[in-house]
Amino acid sequence: MPPAPHPDFSMTSREDRTPLHEIRRVEVAYLLWTPSLLGVAGLHRFYTGRWKTGLLWLFTGGLCGVGSLIDLFLIPAQVQSFKQLPLAHGNQPPPTLDQSILALARRRGVRGFTFNDAVLELGTSPKQIRPELEHLMQEDCLHVTNDAEGRIIYREP
């Protein structure tokens, strides 16, 4: 009995994968600002990475409401500023799937890894890993070979 063909996942969009550190929305920041009206201020500052002033706002009622009122106009700039923070500022995004696959290849060295190894070790679905492997092979970041048992092995060039 011939093996079943692998489904083609090459049409999967890569553009919809935004790093988590960039996912900050002005609407959410305004929503977190609204408790300031009840005296619980500063939540929006935590959301935009301003921990020190977030604590100050929390303990002082948003500087007696004046700071919170000013923030009402500054929130869009705070969100934009957070998105542009350098990664060294403690705003380190998790590695992308491509980066995780390449790290796996580097850890495994010359013995490489199988498709199943990638699925199990990275904890990601096969539907997500397959197009990433294909992309990395096209970019010449991974090479494909077979081991002594005939399994497909991926490794760094």
GROMACS .gro file of C-alpha atoms in nm:
model
  157
    1MET     CA    1   0.000   0.000   0.000
    2PRO     CA    2   0.158   0.335  -0.106
    3PRO     CA    3   0.202   0.600   0.162
    4ALA     CA    4  -0.056   0.877   0.176
    5PRO     CA    5   0.065   1.202   0.021
    6HIS     CA    6   0.146   1.485   0.257
    7PRO     CA    7  -0.102   1.772   0.243
    8ASP     CA    8   0.039   2.091   0.092
    9PHE     CA    9   0.074   2.355   0.363
   10SER     CA   10   0.287   2.585   0.149
   11MET     CA   11  -0.004   2.827   0.108
   12THR     CA   12  -0.004   2.909   0.477
   13SER     CA   13   0.036   3.281   0.531
   14ARG     CA   14   0.349   3.393   0.716
   15GLU     CA   15   0.237   3.756   0.740
   16ASP     CA   16  -0.015   3.694   1.019
   17ARG     CA   17   0.252   3.594   1.271
   18THR     CA   18   0.325   3.912   1.463
   19PRO     CA   19   0.573   3.886   1.749
   20LEU     CA   20   0.397   3.907   2.083
   21HIS     CA   21   0.592   4.212   2.196
   22GLU     CA   22   0.440   4.407   1.906
   23ILE     CA   23   0.082   4.315   1.989
   24ARG     CA   24  -0.027   4.621   2.184
   25ARG     CA   25  -0.345   4.801   2.089
   26VAL     CA   26  -0.450   5.154   2.173
   27GLU     CA   27  -0.807   5.037   2.237
   28VAL     CA   28  -0.690   4.796   2.507
   29ALA     CA   29  -0.478   5.068   2.666
   30TYR     CA   30  -0.782   5.299   2.683
   31LEU     CA   31  -0.986   5.016   2.831
   32LEU     CA   32  -0.720   4.973   3.099
   33TRP     CA   33  -0.725   5.350   3.158
   34THR     CA   34  -1.099   5.354   3.245
   35PRO     CA   35  -1.054   5.220   3.603
   36SER     CA   36  -0.871   5.550   3.665
   37LEU     CA   37  -1.218   5.706   3.684
   38LEU     CA   38  -1.277   5.493   3.995
   39GLY     CA   39  -0.936   5.561   4.151
   40VAL     CA   40  -0.755   5.250   4.026
   41ALA     CA   41  -0.504   5.420   3.802
   42GLY     CA   42  -0.195   5.306   3.615
   43LEU     CA   43  -0.307   4.978   3.461
   44HIS     CA   44  -0.254   5.119   3.112
   45ARG     CA   45   0.101   5.210   3.210
   46PHE     CA   46   0.178   4.849   3.303
   47TYR     CA   47   0.037   4.745   2.965
   48THR     CA   48   0.270   4.984   2.782
   49GLY     CA   49   0.579   4.876   2.975
   50ARG     CA   50   0.600   5.171   3.215
   51TRP     CA   51   0.620   4.969   3.536
   52LYS     CA   52   0.768   5.234   3.765
   53THR     CA   53   0.517   5.504   3.678
   54GLY     CA   54   0.245   5.240   3.674
   55LEU     CA   55   0.319   5.172   4.039
   56LEU     CA   56   0.333   5.544   4.112
   57TRP     CA   57  -0.005   5.596   3.943
   58LEU     CA   58  -0.151   5.297   4.127
   59PHE     CA   59  -0.045   5.418   4.472
   60THR     CA   60  -0.125   5.788   4.416
   61GLY     CA   61  -0.451   5.754   4.224
   62GLY     CA   62  -0.285   5.868   3.903
   63LEU     CA   63  -0.113   6.158   4.079
   64CYS     CA   64  -0.450   6.264   4.223
   65GLY     CA   65  -0.611   6.220   3.882
   66VAL     CA   66  -0.401   6.482   3.705
   67GLY     CA   67  -0.155   6.230   3.558
   68SER     CA   68  -0.438   6.004   3.449
   69LEU     CA   69  -0.613   6.292   3.278
   70ILE     CA   70  -0.295   6.381   3.090
   71ASP     CA   71  -0.244   6.014   2.999
   72LEU     CA   72  -0.582   6.017   2.830
   73PHE     CA   73  -0.415   6.214   2.550
   74LEU     CA   74  -0.078   6.036   2.565
   75ILE     CA   75  -0.196   5.674   2.538
   76PRO     CA   76  -0.152   5.640   2.158
   77ALA     CA   77   0.207   5.763   2.185
   78GLN     CA   78   0.274   5.531   2.482
   79VAL     CA   79   0.152   5.227   2.287
   80GLN     CA   80   0.359   5.324   1.982
   81SER     CA   81   0.662   5.384   2.201
   82PHE     CA   82   0.625   5.040   2.360
   83LYS     CA   83   0.619   4.873   2.018
   84GLN     CA   84   0.951   5.039   1.935
   85LEU     CA   85   1.132   4.955   2.260
   86PRO     CA   86   1.464   4.779   2.204
   87LEU     CA   87   1.461   4.410   2.286
   88ALA     CA   88   1.734   4.460   2.546
   89HIS     CA   89   1.490   4.669   2.750
   90GLY     CA   90   1.336   4.350   2.889
   91ASN     CA   91   1.080   4.340   2.612
   92GLN     CA   92   1.219   4.019   2.464
   93PRO     CA   93   0.971   3.848   2.235
   94PRO     CA   94   0.955   3.472   2.227
   95PRO     CA   95   1.150   3.319   1.940
   96THR     CA   96   0.965   3.272   1.615
   97LEU     CA   97   0.899   2.920   1.491
   98ASP     CA   98   1.175   2.963   1.232
   99GLN     CA   99   1.421   3.058   1.507
  100SER     CA  100   1.313   2.764   1.723
  101ILE     CA  101   1.363   2.520   1.435
  102LEU     CA  102   1.708   2.660   1.361
  103ALA     CA  103   1.799   2.640   1.730
  104LEU     CA  104   1.690   2.275   1.729
  105ALA     CA  105   1.909   2.210   1.425
  106ARG     CA  106   2.205   2.373   1.594
  107ARG     CA  107   2.155   2.175   1.918
  108ARG     CA  108   2.132   1.847   1.727
  109GLY     CA  109   2.443   1.917   1.519
  110VAL     CA  110   2.545   1.664   1.254
  111ARG     CA  111   2.290   1.406   1.363
  112GLY     CA  112   2.008   1.652   1.277
  113PHE     CA  113   1.641   1.603   1.362
  114THR     CA  114   1.333   1.443   1.213
  115PHE     CA  115   0.997   1.605   1.150
  116ASN     CA  116   0.856   1.422   1.453
  117ASP     CA  117   1.146   1.546   1.667
  118ALA     CA  118   1.053   1.903   1.573
  119VAL     CA  119   0.684   1.850   1.649
  120LEU     CA  120   0.756   1.692   1.988
  121GLU     CA  121   1.035   1.920   2.101
  122LEU     CA  122   0.882   2.248   1.987
  123GLY     CA  123   0.528   2.161   2.096
  124THR     CA  124   0.383   2.296   1.774
  125SER     CA  125   0.137   2.134   1.539
  126PRO     CA  126   0.261   1.956   1.227
  127LYS     CA  127   0.050   2.196   1.018
  128GLN     CA  128   0.262   2.485   1.145
  129ILE     CA  129   0.601   2.316   1.130
  130ARG     CA  130   0.586   2.175   0.777
  131PRO     CA  131   0.564   2.511   0.594
  132GLU     CA  132   0.839   2.653   0.816
  133LEU     CA  133   1.069   2.361   0.730
  134GLU     CA  134   0.995   2.412   0.360
  135HIS     CA  135   1.064   2.785   0.391
  136LEU     CA  136   1.394   2.726   0.573
  137MET     CA  137   1.501   2.474   0.307
  138GLN     CA  138   1.419   2.722   0.029
  139GLU     CA  139   1.624   2.987   0.208
  140ASP     CA  140   1.911   2.737   0.235
  141CYS     CA  141   1.903   2.752   0.615
  142LEU     CA  142   1.834   2.378   0.647
  143HIS     CA  143   1.956   2.082   0.445
  144VAL     CA  144   1.769   1.756   0.406
  145THR     CA  145   1.927   1.413   0.403
  146ASN     CA  146   1.846   1.058   0.510
  147ASP     CA  147   1.991   0.869   0.803
  148ALA     CA  148   2.100   0.504   0.797
  149GLU     CA  149   1.742   0.393   0.863
  150GLY     CA  150   1.605   0.598   0.575
  151ARG     CA  151   1.438   0.867   0.787
  152ILE     CA  152   1.435   1.224   0.656
  153ILE     CA  153   1.679   1.432   0.860
  154TYR     CA  154   1.700   1.810   0.874
  155ARG     CA  155   2.026   1.977   0.974
  156GLU     CA  156   2.216   2.301   0.943
  157PRO     CA  157   2.418   2.339   0.623
   0.00000   0.00000   0.00000
